């Protein structure tokens, strides 16, 4: 751990006063376990089951206020492990009542449990006390619970990512079905999201159905659903020819037709839903002043900006760009021991969606921005610690870190990006 990390941890410990009540919460689906400590680490109270309902939440407040009064405490610091999505209700409830909420890494909880008790034995009550102890030592994450438009952006970004996975799965299912019945169709319509393909599958999904239609009818069907109308006749002729020579299954029943229709409807639903989510993201982005600074960088569009800002939250909570690098999981890690020199790699311990889109953004900016193109070219001339030229993925990770530093400066100074002139980049 670096010197700055130790200093931050010490600063967190100093924030905890003798009048601070520390609460450790082990989050669960139906109920949570609680552990209460003071600054010295003395256990003040334990609760094995706090149900996730109104009665449980009111009991949570009563316990905190009762312990504050009993032990003459004023401040409350709540630490919890952000398990799945179960933590949100209690975290936002605590925030609404003025309590400070911080999060503890799962890996930190596991290692700390073994250090405290020299055992890997686990229980909810034990974990709650361990979380309280980690929080007391200042070893929590500096993540702030966001609200407002940034939380809406994050919610939509995650929903879009899930929808994208469903869309890919639906397209793969349709692709597999066409492999059984009409495999040659892939040569004419390469994308499962093609509107012309949807029109054909709506009217004539099997080779036998295509053979019953005239070329002119097929051409009209393709032309009405395609932007490239000049190619419609060529595609219609190719469709008739492939239908005549198709090696797909010949015995077609009602179940086969239902299968194609079901896969097609799922593809349509997910593709159109993705478009609607993108519209919502762009609409929310207009309410975010920081989006203008971000999109001034060539290669960063509305979607990337929306996901980045939603995952990052308020940039004012970060004191320097290194914190964002670590938050995204791009902080370099080493694995050296004695005379052995290991390869450096990124930690991947941050927000995975932020890390993913930063990588996509890096691939774009090295093509469209003169400044980042020059930086990438300089990286091509360097050698890694083994005297080898870095791999493309390593260089793009370096570009992602540089991009974070540039974005942090833009958001801090509230200014737009000024790219290098082509002559200066050369």
GROMACS .gro file of C-alpha atoms in nm:
model
  426
    1UNK     CA    1   0.000   0.000   0.000
    2UNK     CA    2   0.132   0.344  -0.096
    3UNK     CA    3   0.215   0.624   0.147
    4UNK     CA    4  -0.091   0.823   0.034
    5UNK     CA    5  -0.317   0.521   0.105
    6UNK     CA    6  -0.177   0.495   0.459
    7UNK     CA    7  -0.232   0.869   0.509
    8UNK     CA    8  -0.594   0.844   0.391
    9UNK     CA    9  -0.653   0.550   0.623
   10UNK     CA   10  -0.503   0.747   0.914
   11UNK     CA   11  -0.724   1.045   0.828
   12UNK     CA   12  -1.031   0.821   0.835
   13UNK     CA   13  -0.933   0.688   1.179
   14UNK     CA   14  -0.888   1.041   1.309
   15UNK     CA   15  -1.242   1.130   1.194
   16UNK     CA   16  -1.376   0.866   1.434
   17UNK     CA   17  -1.409   1.032   1.775
   18UNK     CA   18  -1.478   0.900   2.124
   19UNK     CA   19  -1.840   1.001   2.070
   20UNK     CA   20  -1.883   0.792   1.752
   21UNK     CA   21  -2.104   0.484   1.742
   22UNK     CA   22  -1.977   0.234   1.483
   23UNK     CA   23  -2.230  -0.005   1.329
   24UNK     CA   24  -2.135  -0.311   1.126
   25UNK     CA   25  -2.407  -0.458   0.903
   26UNK     CA   26  -2.390  -0.797   0.735
   27UNK     CA   27  -2.646  -0.760   0.457
   28UNK     CA   28  -2.887  -1.038   0.364
   29UNK     CA   29  -3.198  -1.083   0.153
   30UNK     CA   30  -3.456  -1.147   0.427
   31UNK     CA   31  -3.270  -1.009   0.728
   32UNK     CA   32  -2.942  -0.844   0.834
   33UNK     CA   33  -2.704  -0.901   1.125
   34UNK     CA   34  -2.576  -0.603   1.326
   35UNK     CA   35  -2.276  -0.536   1.548
   36UNK     CA   36  -2.224  -0.213   1.748
   37UNK     CA   37  -1.885  -0.085   1.870
   38UNK     CA   38  -1.725   0.227   2.012
   39UNK     CA   39  -1.394   0.379   1.902
   40UNK     CA   40  -1.190   0.149   2.132
   41UNK     CA   41  -1.344  -0.162   1.976
   42UNK     CA   42  -1.564  -0.257   2.270
   43UNK     CA   43  -1.878  -0.442   2.158
   44UNK     CA   44  -2.179  -0.246   2.281
   45UNK     CA   45  -2.457  -0.460   2.136
   46UNK     CA   46  -2.529  -0.739   1.887
   47UNK     CA   47  -2.839  -0.818   1.685
   48UNK     CA   48  -2.853  -1.147   1.495
   49UNK     CA   49  -3.164  -1.071   1.289
   50UNK     CA   50  -3.297  -0.741   1.164
   51UNK     CA   51  -3.570  -0.801   0.907
   52UNK     CA   52  -3.584  -0.604   0.583
   53UNK     CA   53  -3.923  -0.446   0.642
   54UNK     CA   54  -4.066  -0.131   0.799
   55UNK     CA   55  -4.075  -0.285   1.146
   56UNK     CA   56  -3.711  -0.393   1.117
   57UNK     CA   57  -3.597  -0.052   0.993
   58UNK     CA   58  -3.776   0.126   1.278
   59UNK     CA   59  -3.613  -0.117   1.521
   60UNK     CA   60  -3.277  -0.028   1.363
   61UNK     CA   61  -3.335   0.340   1.439
   62UNK     CA   62  -3.444   0.264   1.796
   63UNK     CA   63  -3.131   0.057   1.861
   64UNK     CA   64  -2.900   0.332   1.730
   65UNK     CA   65  -3.072   0.611   1.921
   66UNK     CA   66  -3.094   0.398   2.236
   67UNK     CA   67  -2.722   0.315   2.231
   68UNK     CA   68  -2.632   0.678   2.160
   69UNK     CA   69  -2.827   0.787   2.464
   70UNK     CA   70  -2.702   0.505   2.687
   71UNK     CA   71  -2.333   0.554   2.609
   72UNK     CA   72  -2.348   0.932   2.552
   73UNK     CA   73  -2.252   0.913   2.183
   74UNK     CA   74  -2.333   1.171   1.919
   75UNK     CA   75  -2.214   1.052   1.578
   76UNK     CA   76  -2.297   0.735   1.384
   77UNK     CA   77  -2.077   0.561   1.126
   78UNK     CA   78  -2.232   0.259   0.951
   79UNK     CA   79  -2.017   0.010   0.761
   80UNK     CA   80  -2.166  -0.257   0.538
   81UNK     CA   81  -2.062  -0.507   0.272
   82UNK     CA   82  -2.254  -0.415  -0.049
   83UNK     CA   83  -2.393  -0.762  -0.119
   84UNK     CA   84  -2.585  -0.779  -0.447
   85UNK     CA   85  -2.866  -0.523  -0.447
   86UNK     CA   86  -2.990  -0.598  -0.094
   87UNK     CA   87  -2.790  -0.316   0.068
   88UNK     CA   88  -2.968  -0.031  -0.112
   89UNK     CA   89  -3.284  -0.013   0.099
   90UNK     CA   90  -3.107   0.003   0.435
   91UNK     CA   91  -2.826   0.229   0.307
   92UNK     CA   92  -3.064   0.491   0.165
   93UNK     CA   93  -3.286   0.464   0.474
   94UNK     CA   94  -2.984   0.534   0.698
   95UNK     CA   95  -2.870   0.821   0.476
   96UNK     CA   96  -3.217   0.980   0.490
   97UNK     CA   97  -3.188   0.986   0.870
   98UNK     CA   98  -2.851   1.162   0.863
   99UNK     CA   99  -2.619   0.867   0.931
  100UNK     CA  100  -2.288   0.828   0.747
  101UNK     CA  101  -2.274   0.505   0.546
  102UNK     CA  102  -1.952   0.347   0.415
  103UNK     CA  103  -1.876   0.020   0.239
  104UNK     CA  104  -1.629  -0.261   0.304
  105UNK     CA  105  -1.476  -0.484   0.036
  106UNK     CA  106  -1.566  -0.854   0.038
  107UNK     CA  107  -1.196  -0.948   0.014
  108UNK     CA  108  -1.112  -0.723   0.312
  109UNK     CA  109  -1.385  -0.889   0.517
  110UNK     CA  110  -1.254  -1.238   0.443
  111UNK     CA  111  -0.890  -1.156   0.526
  112UNK     CA  112  -0.976  -0.953   0.835
  113UNK     CA  113  -1.194  -1.234   0.970
  114UNK     CA  114  -0.899  -1.473   0.954
  115UNK     CA  115  -0.663  -1.221   1.115
  116UNK     CA  116  -0.902  -1.144   1.401
  117UNK     CA  117  -0.992  -1.501   1.488
  118UNK     CA  118  -0.720  -1.714   1.319
  119UNK     CA  119  -1.008  -1.901   1.160
  120UNK     CA  120  -1.206  -1.893   0.837
  121UNK     CA  121  -1.525  -1.988   1.024
  122UNK     CA  122  -1.814  -1.768   0.913
  123UNK     CA  123  -2.146  -1.657   1.055
  124UNK     CA  124  -2.363  -1.350   0.997
  125UNK     CA  125  -2.313  -1.221   1.351
  126UNK     CA  126  -1.936  -1.270   1.334
  127UNK     CA  127  -1.921  -1.092   0.998
  128UNK     CA  128  -2.119  -0.795   1.134
  129UNK     CA  129  -1.866  -0.744   1.414
  130UNK     CA  130  -1.575  -0.787   1.171
  131UNK     CA  131  -1.727  -0.521   0.942
  132UNK     CA  132  -1.763  -0.287   1.241
  133UNK     CA  133  -1.399  -0.348   1.331
  134UNK     CA  134  -1.280  -0.280   0.974
  135UNK     CA  135  -1.483   0.042   0.968
  136UNK     CA  136  -1.339   0.143   1.306
  137UNK     CA  137  -0.986   0.107   1.165
  138UNK     CA  138  -1.069   0.331   0.868
  139UNK     CA  139  -1.030   0.051   0.612
  140UNK     CA  140  -1.354   0.121   0.429
  141UNK     CA  141  -1.407   0.240   0.071
  142UNK     CA  142  -1.449   0.611   0.003
  143UNK     CA  143  -1.770   0.552  -0.192
  144UNK     CA  144  -2.048   0.803  -0.149
  145UNK     CA  145  -2.412   0.704  -0.200
  146UNK     CA  146  -2.529   0.902  -0.501
  147UNK     CA  147  -2.877   1.038  -0.562
  148UNK     CA  148  -3.047   1.257  -0.820
  149UNK     CA  149  -2.966   1.246  -1.193
  150UNK     CA  150  -2.636   1.060  -1.144
  151UNK     CA  151  -2.813   0.772  -0.970
  152UNK     CA  152  -3.067   0.766  -1.252
  153UNK     CA  153  -2.785   0.744  -1.506
  154UNK     CA  154  -2.627   0.456  -1.314
  155UNK     CA  155  -2.958   0.271  -1.287
  156UNK     CA  156  -3.026   0.305  -1.659
  157UNK     CA  157  -2.667   0.209  -1.750
  158UNK     CA  158  -2.692  -0.115  -1.557
  159UNK     CA  159  -3.038  -0.187  -1.699
  160UNK     CA  160  -2.900  -0.129  -2.048
  161UNK     CA  161  -2.611  -0.369  -1.984
  162UNK     CA  162  -2.853  -0.643  -1.874
  163UNK     CA  163  -3.073  -0.573  -2.175
  164UNK     CA  164  -2.769  -0.594  -2.402
  165UNK     CA  165  -2.692  -0.943  -2.269
  166UNK     CA  166  -3.052  -1.050  -2.329
  167UNK     CA  167  -3.033  -0.908  -2.682
  168UNK     CA  168  -2.715  -1.102  -2.763
  169UNK     CA  169  -2.873  -1.419  -2.621
  170UNK     CA  170  -3.191  -1.365  -2.828
  171UNK     CA  171  -2.990  -1.310  -3.146
  172UNK     CA  172  -2.788  -1.625  -3.079
  173UNK     CA  173  -3.110  -1.821  -3.032
  174UNK     CA  174  -3.249  -1.692  -3.361
  175UNK     CA  175  -2.917  -1.768  -3.532
  176UNK     CA  176  -2.929  -2.126  -3.399
  177UNK     CA  177  -3.288  -2.171  -3.521
  178UNK     CA  178  -3.200  -2.046  -3.870
  179UNK     CA  179  -2.904  -2.286  -3.876
  180UNK     CA  180  -3.159  -2.568  -3.852
  181UNK     CA  181  -3.417  -2.446  -4.102
  182UNK     CA  182  -3.254  -2.195  -4.341
  183UNK     CA  183  -2.872  -2.182  -4.286
  184UNK     CA  184  -2.806  -2.005  -4.619
  185UNK     CA  185  -2.994  -1.698  -4.497
  186UNK     CA  186  -2.680  -1.584  -4.310
  187UNK     CA  187  -2.504  -1.526  -4.643
  188UNK     CA  188  -2.766  -1.270  -4.747
  189UNK     CA  189  -2.848  -1.106  -4.412
  190UNK     CA  190  -2.539  -1.114  -4.192
  191UNK     CA  191  -2.698  -0.938  -3.892
  192UNK     CA  192  -2.980  -1.075  -3.677
  193UNK     CA  193  -3.084  -0.714  -3.623
  194UNK     CA  194  -3.141  -0.649  -3.995
  195UNK     CA  195  -3.487  -0.504  -4.061
  196UNK     CA  196  -3.494  -0.680  -4.400
  197UNK     CA  197  -3.435  -1.013  -4.228
  198UNK     CA  198  -3.719  -0.938  -3.985
  199UNK     CA  199  -3.954  -0.864  -4.277
  200UNK     CA  200  -3.862  -1.192  -4.449
  201UNK     CA  201  -3.900  -1.398  -4.131
  202UNK     CA  202  -4.240  -1.238  -4.066
  203UNK     CA  203  -4.374  -1.340  -4.409
  204UNK     CA  204  -4.169  -1.639  -4.524
  205UNK     CA  205  -3.936  -1.781  -4.258
  206UNK     CA  206  -3.873  -2.118  -4.433
  207UNK     CA  207  -3.735  -2.209  -4.778
  208UNK     CA  208  -4.072  -2.360  -4.875
  209UNK     CA  209  -4.242  -2.027  -4.800
  210UNK     CA  210  -3.988  -1.831  -5.008
  211UNK     CA  211  -4.042  -2.061  -5.309
  212UNK     CA  212  -4.414  -1.976  -5.304
  213UNK     CA  213  -4.342  -1.603  -5.350
  214UNK     CA  214  -4.245  -1.414  -5.667
  215UNK     CA  215  -3.912  -1.234  -5.694
  216UNK     CA  216  -4.095  -0.901  -5.731
  217UNK     CA  217  -4.285  -0.963  -5.406
  218UNK     CA  218  -3.963  -1.049  -5.224
  219UNK     CA  219  -3.795  -0.739  -5.368
  220UNK     CA  220  -4.079  -0.517  -5.250
  221UNK     CA  221  -4.067  -0.678  -4.905
  222UNK     CA  222  -3.691  -0.615  -4.872
  223UNK     CA  223  -3.704  -0.262  -5.022
  224UNK     CA  224  -3.975  -0.144  -4.782
  225UNK     CA  225  -3.772  -0.247  -4.478
  226UNK     CA  226  -3.420  -0.158  -4.597
  227UNK     CA  227  -3.235   0.170  -4.648
  228UNK     CA  228  -3.030   0.020  -4.933
  229UNK     CA  229  -3.318  -0.015  -5.179
  230UNK     CA  230  -3.090  -0.053  -5.482
  231UNK     CA  231  -2.971  -0.391  -5.353
  232UNK     CA  232  -3.323  -0.525  -5.297
  233UNK     CA  233  -3.355  -0.696  -5.639
  234UNK     CA  234  -3.015  -0.863  -5.604
  235UNK     CA  235  -3.104  -0.987  -5.254
  236UNK     CA  236  -3.446  -1.110  -5.370
  237UNK     CA  237  -3.290  -1.319  -5.648
  238UNK     CA  238  -3.025  -1.455  -5.413
  239UNK     CA  239  -3.298  -1.542  -5.162
  240UNK     CA  240  -3.495  -1.744  -5.420
  241UNK     CA  241  -3.180  -1.925  -5.530
  242UNK     CA  242  -3.067  -2.015  -5.176
  243UNK     CA  243  -3.420  -2.130  -5.087
  244UNK     CA  244  -3.415  -2.368  -5.384
  245UNK     CA  245  -3.076  -2.511  -5.282
  246UNK     CA  246  -3.122  -2.498  -4.903
  247UNK     CA  247  -3.005  -2.793  -4.693
  248UNK     CA  248  -3.229  -2.696  -4.398
  249UNK     CA  249  -3.482  -2.930  -4.241
  250UNK     CA  250  -3.765  -3.014  -4.480
  251UNK     CA  251  -4.036  -3.140  -4.244
  252UNK     CA  252  -4.170  -2.819  -4.091
  253UNK     CA  253  -4.444  -2.826  -3.829
  254UNK     CA  254  -4.630  -2.577  -3.614
  255UNK     CA  255  -4.371  -2.605  -3.335
  256UNK     CA  256  -4.092  -2.506  -3.578
  257UNK     CA  257  -4.288  -2.201  -3.690
  258UNK     CA  258  -4.357  -2.104  -3.329
  259UNK     CA  259  -3.987  -2.136  -3.246
  260UNK     CA  260  -3.884  -1.893  -3.522
  261UNK     CA  261  -4.163  -1.650  -3.432
  262UNK     CA  262  -4.075  -1.659  -3.060
  263UNK     CA  263  -3.702  -1.596  -3.128
  264UNK     CA  264  -3.782  -1.316  -3.372
  265UNK     CA  265  -4.017  -1.141  -3.128
  266UNK     CA  266  -3.754  -1.158  -2.854
  267UNK     CA  267  -3.490  -1.006  -3.085
  268UNK     CA  268  -3.728  -0.726  -3.183
  269UNK     CA  269  -3.825  -0.657  -2.823
  270UNK     CA  270  -3.466  -0.633  -2.694
  271UNK     CA  271  -3.338  -0.426  -2.989
  272UNK     CA  272  -3.624  -0.176  -2.964
  273UNK     CA  273  -3.592  -0.164  -2.583
  274UNK     CA  274  -3.222  -0.082  -2.619
  275UNK     CA  275  -3.313   0.209  -2.846
  276UNK     CA  276  -3.561   0.339  -2.587
  277UNK     CA  277  -3.303   0.310  -2.306
  278UNK     CA  278  -3.049   0.500  -2.517
  279UNK     CA  279  -3.304   0.780  -2.567
  280UNK     CA  280  -3.364   0.795  -2.193
  281UNK     CA  281  -2.990   0.810  -2.124
  282UNK     CA  282  -2.942   1.095  -2.373
  283UNK     CA  283  -3.235   1.281  -2.220
  284UNK     CA  284  -3.091   1.248  -1.867
  285UNK     CA  285  -2.748   1.350  -1.995
  286UNK     CA  286  -2.886   1.694  -2.088
  287UNK     CA  287  -2.948   1.755  -1.717
  288UNK     CA  288  -2.579   1.690  -1.638
  289UNK     CA  289  -2.349   1.992  -1.696
  290UNK     CA  290  -2.039   1.769  -1.681
  291UNK     CA  291  -2.147   1.586  -1.998
  292UNK     CA  292  -2.043   1.882  -2.214
  293UNK     CA  293  -1.683   1.867  -2.091
  294UNK     CA  294  -1.668   1.492  -2.137
  295UNK     CA  295  -1.812   1.486  -2.490
  296UNK     CA  296  -1.569   1.758  -2.603
  297UNK     CA  297  -1.310   1.478  -2.631
  298UNK     CA  298  -1.321   1.330  -2.985
  299UNK     CA  299  -1.442   0.970  -2.965
  300UNK     CA  300  -1.662   1.006  -2.657
  301UNK     CA  301  -2.031   1.007  -2.744
  302UNK     CA  302  -2.350   1.043  -2.538
  303UNK     CA  303  -2.374   0.674  -2.444
  304UNK     CA  304  -2.014   0.649  -2.318
  305UNK     CA  305  -2.050   0.981  -2.134
  306UNK     CA  306  -2.375   0.868  -1.968
  307UNK     CA  307  -2.229   0.538  -1.847
  308UNK     CA  308  -1.907   0.704  -1.729
  309UNK     CA  309  -2.083   0.977  -1.529
  310UNK     CA  310  -2.339   0.735  -1.388
  311UNK     CA  311  -2.072   0.493  -1.268
  312UNK     CA  312  -1.836   0.764  -1.145
  313UNK     CA  313  -2.089   0.974  -0.957
  314UNK     CA  314  -1.995   1.324  -0.842
  315UNK     CA  315  -1.633   1.389  -0.943
  316UNK     CA  316  -1.601   1.636  -0.651
  317UNK     CA  317  -1.575   1.336  -0.416
  318UNK     CA  318  -1.239   1.243  -0.573
  319UNK     CA  319  -0.933   1.443  -0.466
  320UNK     CA  320  -0.711   1.334  -0.755
  321UNK     CA  321  -0.715   1.126  -1.074
  322UNK     CA  322  -0.538   0.834  -0.904
  323UNK     CA  323  -0.846   0.773  -0.692
  324UNK     CA  324  -1.060   0.741  -1.006
  325UNK     CA  325  -0.801   0.507  -1.160
  326UNK     CA  326  -0.830   0.286  -0.853
  327UNK     CA  327  -1.209   0.319  -0.844
  328UNK     CA  328  -1.225   0.191  -1.202
  329UNK     CA  329  -0.985  -0.097  -1.125
  330UNK     CA  330  -0.711   0.030  -1.358
  331UNK     CA  331  -0.449   0.070  -1.083
  332UNK     CA  332  -0.138  -0.133  -1.181
  333UNK     CA  333  -0.051  -0.427  -0.956
  334UNK     CA  334   0.287  -0.597  -0.921
  335UNK     CA  335   0.374  -0.956  -0.836
  336UNK     CA  336   0.745  -0.948  -0.748
  337UNK     CA  337   0.922  -1.168  -0.496
  338UNK     CA  338   1.296  -1.180  -0.433
  339UNK     CA  339   1.478  -1.201  -0.765
  340UNK     CA  340   1.161  -1.291  -0.953
  341UNK     CA  341   1.006  -1.006  -1.149
  342UNK     CA  342   0.642  -1.067  -1.235
  343UNK     CA  343   0.430  -0.907  -1.502
  344UNK     CA  344   0.231  -0.599  -1.402
  345UNK     CA  345  -0.146  -0.615  -1.437
  346UNK     CA  346  -0.448  -0.405  -1.349
  347UNK     CA  347  -0.628  -0.486  -1.025
  348UNK     CA  348  -0.983  -0.511  -1.173
  349UNK     CA  349  -1.120  -0.441  -0.825
  350UNK     CA  350  -1.320  -0.134  -0.917
  351UNK     CA  351  -1.648  -0.081  -1.099
  352UNK     CA  352  -1.646  -0.326  -1.387
  353UNK     CA  353  -1.888  -0.131  -1.609
  354UNK     CA  354  -1.682   0.187  -1.574
  355UNK     CA  355  -1.367  -0.011  -1.660
  356UNK     CA  356  -1.535  -0.167  -1.965
  357UNK     CA  357  -1.651   0.163  -2.113
  358UNK     CA  358  -1.320   0.331  -2.042
  359UNK     CA  359  -1.155   0.062  -2.253
  360UNK     CA  360  -1.405   0.121  -2.535
  361UNK     CA  361  -1.345   0.495  -2.507
  362UNK     CA  362  -0.969   0.438  -2.527
  363UNK     CA  363  -1.009   0.243  -2.851
  364UNK     CA  364  -1.198   0.538  -2.999
  365UNK     CA  365  -0.985   0.828  -2.879
  366UNK     CA  366  -0.659   0.681  -3.016
  367UNK     CA  367  -0.823   0.694  -3.360
  368UNK     CA  368  -1.016   1.021  -3.343
  369UNK     CA  369  -0.808   1.241  -3.112
  370UNK     CA  370  -0.467   1.375  -3.219
  371UNK     CA  371  -0.358   1.415  -2.857
  372UNK     CA  372  -0.429   1.053  -2.762
  373UNK     CA  373  -0.301   0.927  -3.095
  374UNK     CA  374   0.034   1.092  -3.023
  375UNK     CA  375   0.034   0.942  -2.671
  376UNK     CA  376  -0.039   0.596  -2.814
  377UNK     CA  377   0.244   0.631  -3.069
  378UNK     CA  378   0.487   0.723  -2.790
  379UNK     CA  379   0.380   0.413  -2.601
  380UNK     CA  380   0.460   0.203  -2.910
  381UNK     CA  381   0.823   0.313  -2.882
  382UNK     CA  382   0.858   0.213  -2.515
  383UNK     CA  383   0.958  -0.122  -2.364
  384UNK     CA  384   0.805  -0.301  -2.067
  385UNK     CA  385   1.002  -0.420  -1.764
  386UNK     CA  386   1.110  -0.731  -1.959
  387UNK     CA  387   1.252  -0.525  -2.246
  388UNK     CA  388   0.962  -0.622  -2.473
  389UNK     CA  389   0.721  -0.405  -2.665
  390UNK     CA  390   0.394  -0.375  -2.470
  391UNK     CA  391   0.096  -0.564  -2.607
  392UNK     CA  392  -0.193  -0.370  -2.761
  393UNK     CA  393  -0.418  -0.432  -2.460
  394UNK     CA  394  -0.150  -0.301  -2.223
  395UNK     CA  395  -0.112   0.016  -2.429
  396UNK     CA  396  -0.489   0.069  -2.437
  397UNK     CA  397  -0.498   0.032  -2.057
  398UNK     CA  398  -0.227   0.301  -2.039
  399UNK     CA  399  -0.442   0.520  -2.267
  400UNK     CA  400  -0.742   0.456  -2.036
  401UNK     CA  401  -0.540   0.579  -1.736
  402UNK     CA  402  -0.430   0.886  -1.933
  403UNK     CA  403  -0.792   0.944  -2.036
  404UNK     CA  404  -0.902   0.935  -1.671
  405UNK     CA  405  -0.642   1.201  -1.586
  406UNK     CA  406  -0.760   1.422  -1.872
  407UNK     CA  407  -1.129   1.381  -1.780
  408UNK     CA  408  -1.056   1.455  -1.414
  409UNK     CA  409  -0.881   1.780  -1.513
  410UNK     CA  410  -1.172   1.880  -1.739
  411UNK     CA  411  -1.432   1.814  -1.469
  412UNK     CA  412  -1.223   1.987  -1.202
  413UNK     CA  413  -1.157   2.299  -1.411
  414UNK     CA  414  -1.502   2.292  -1.580
  415UNK     CA  415  -1.362   2.339  -1.929
  416UNK     CA  416  -1.376   2.163  -2.264
  417UNK     CA  417  -1.101   1.956  -2.422
  418UNK     CA  418  -0.872   2.126  -2.671
  419UNK     CA  419  -0.721   1.875  -2.910
  420UNK     CA  420  -0.383   1.908  -3.077
  421UNK     CA  421  -0.372   2.042  -3.429
  422UNK     CA  422  -0.290   1.774  -3.693
  423UNK     CA  423   0.048   1.933  -3.762
  424UNK     CA  424   0.140   1.934  -3.390
  425UNK     CA  425   0.032   1.571  -3.354
  426UNK     CA  426   0.258   1.472  -3.646
   0.00000   0.00000   0.00000
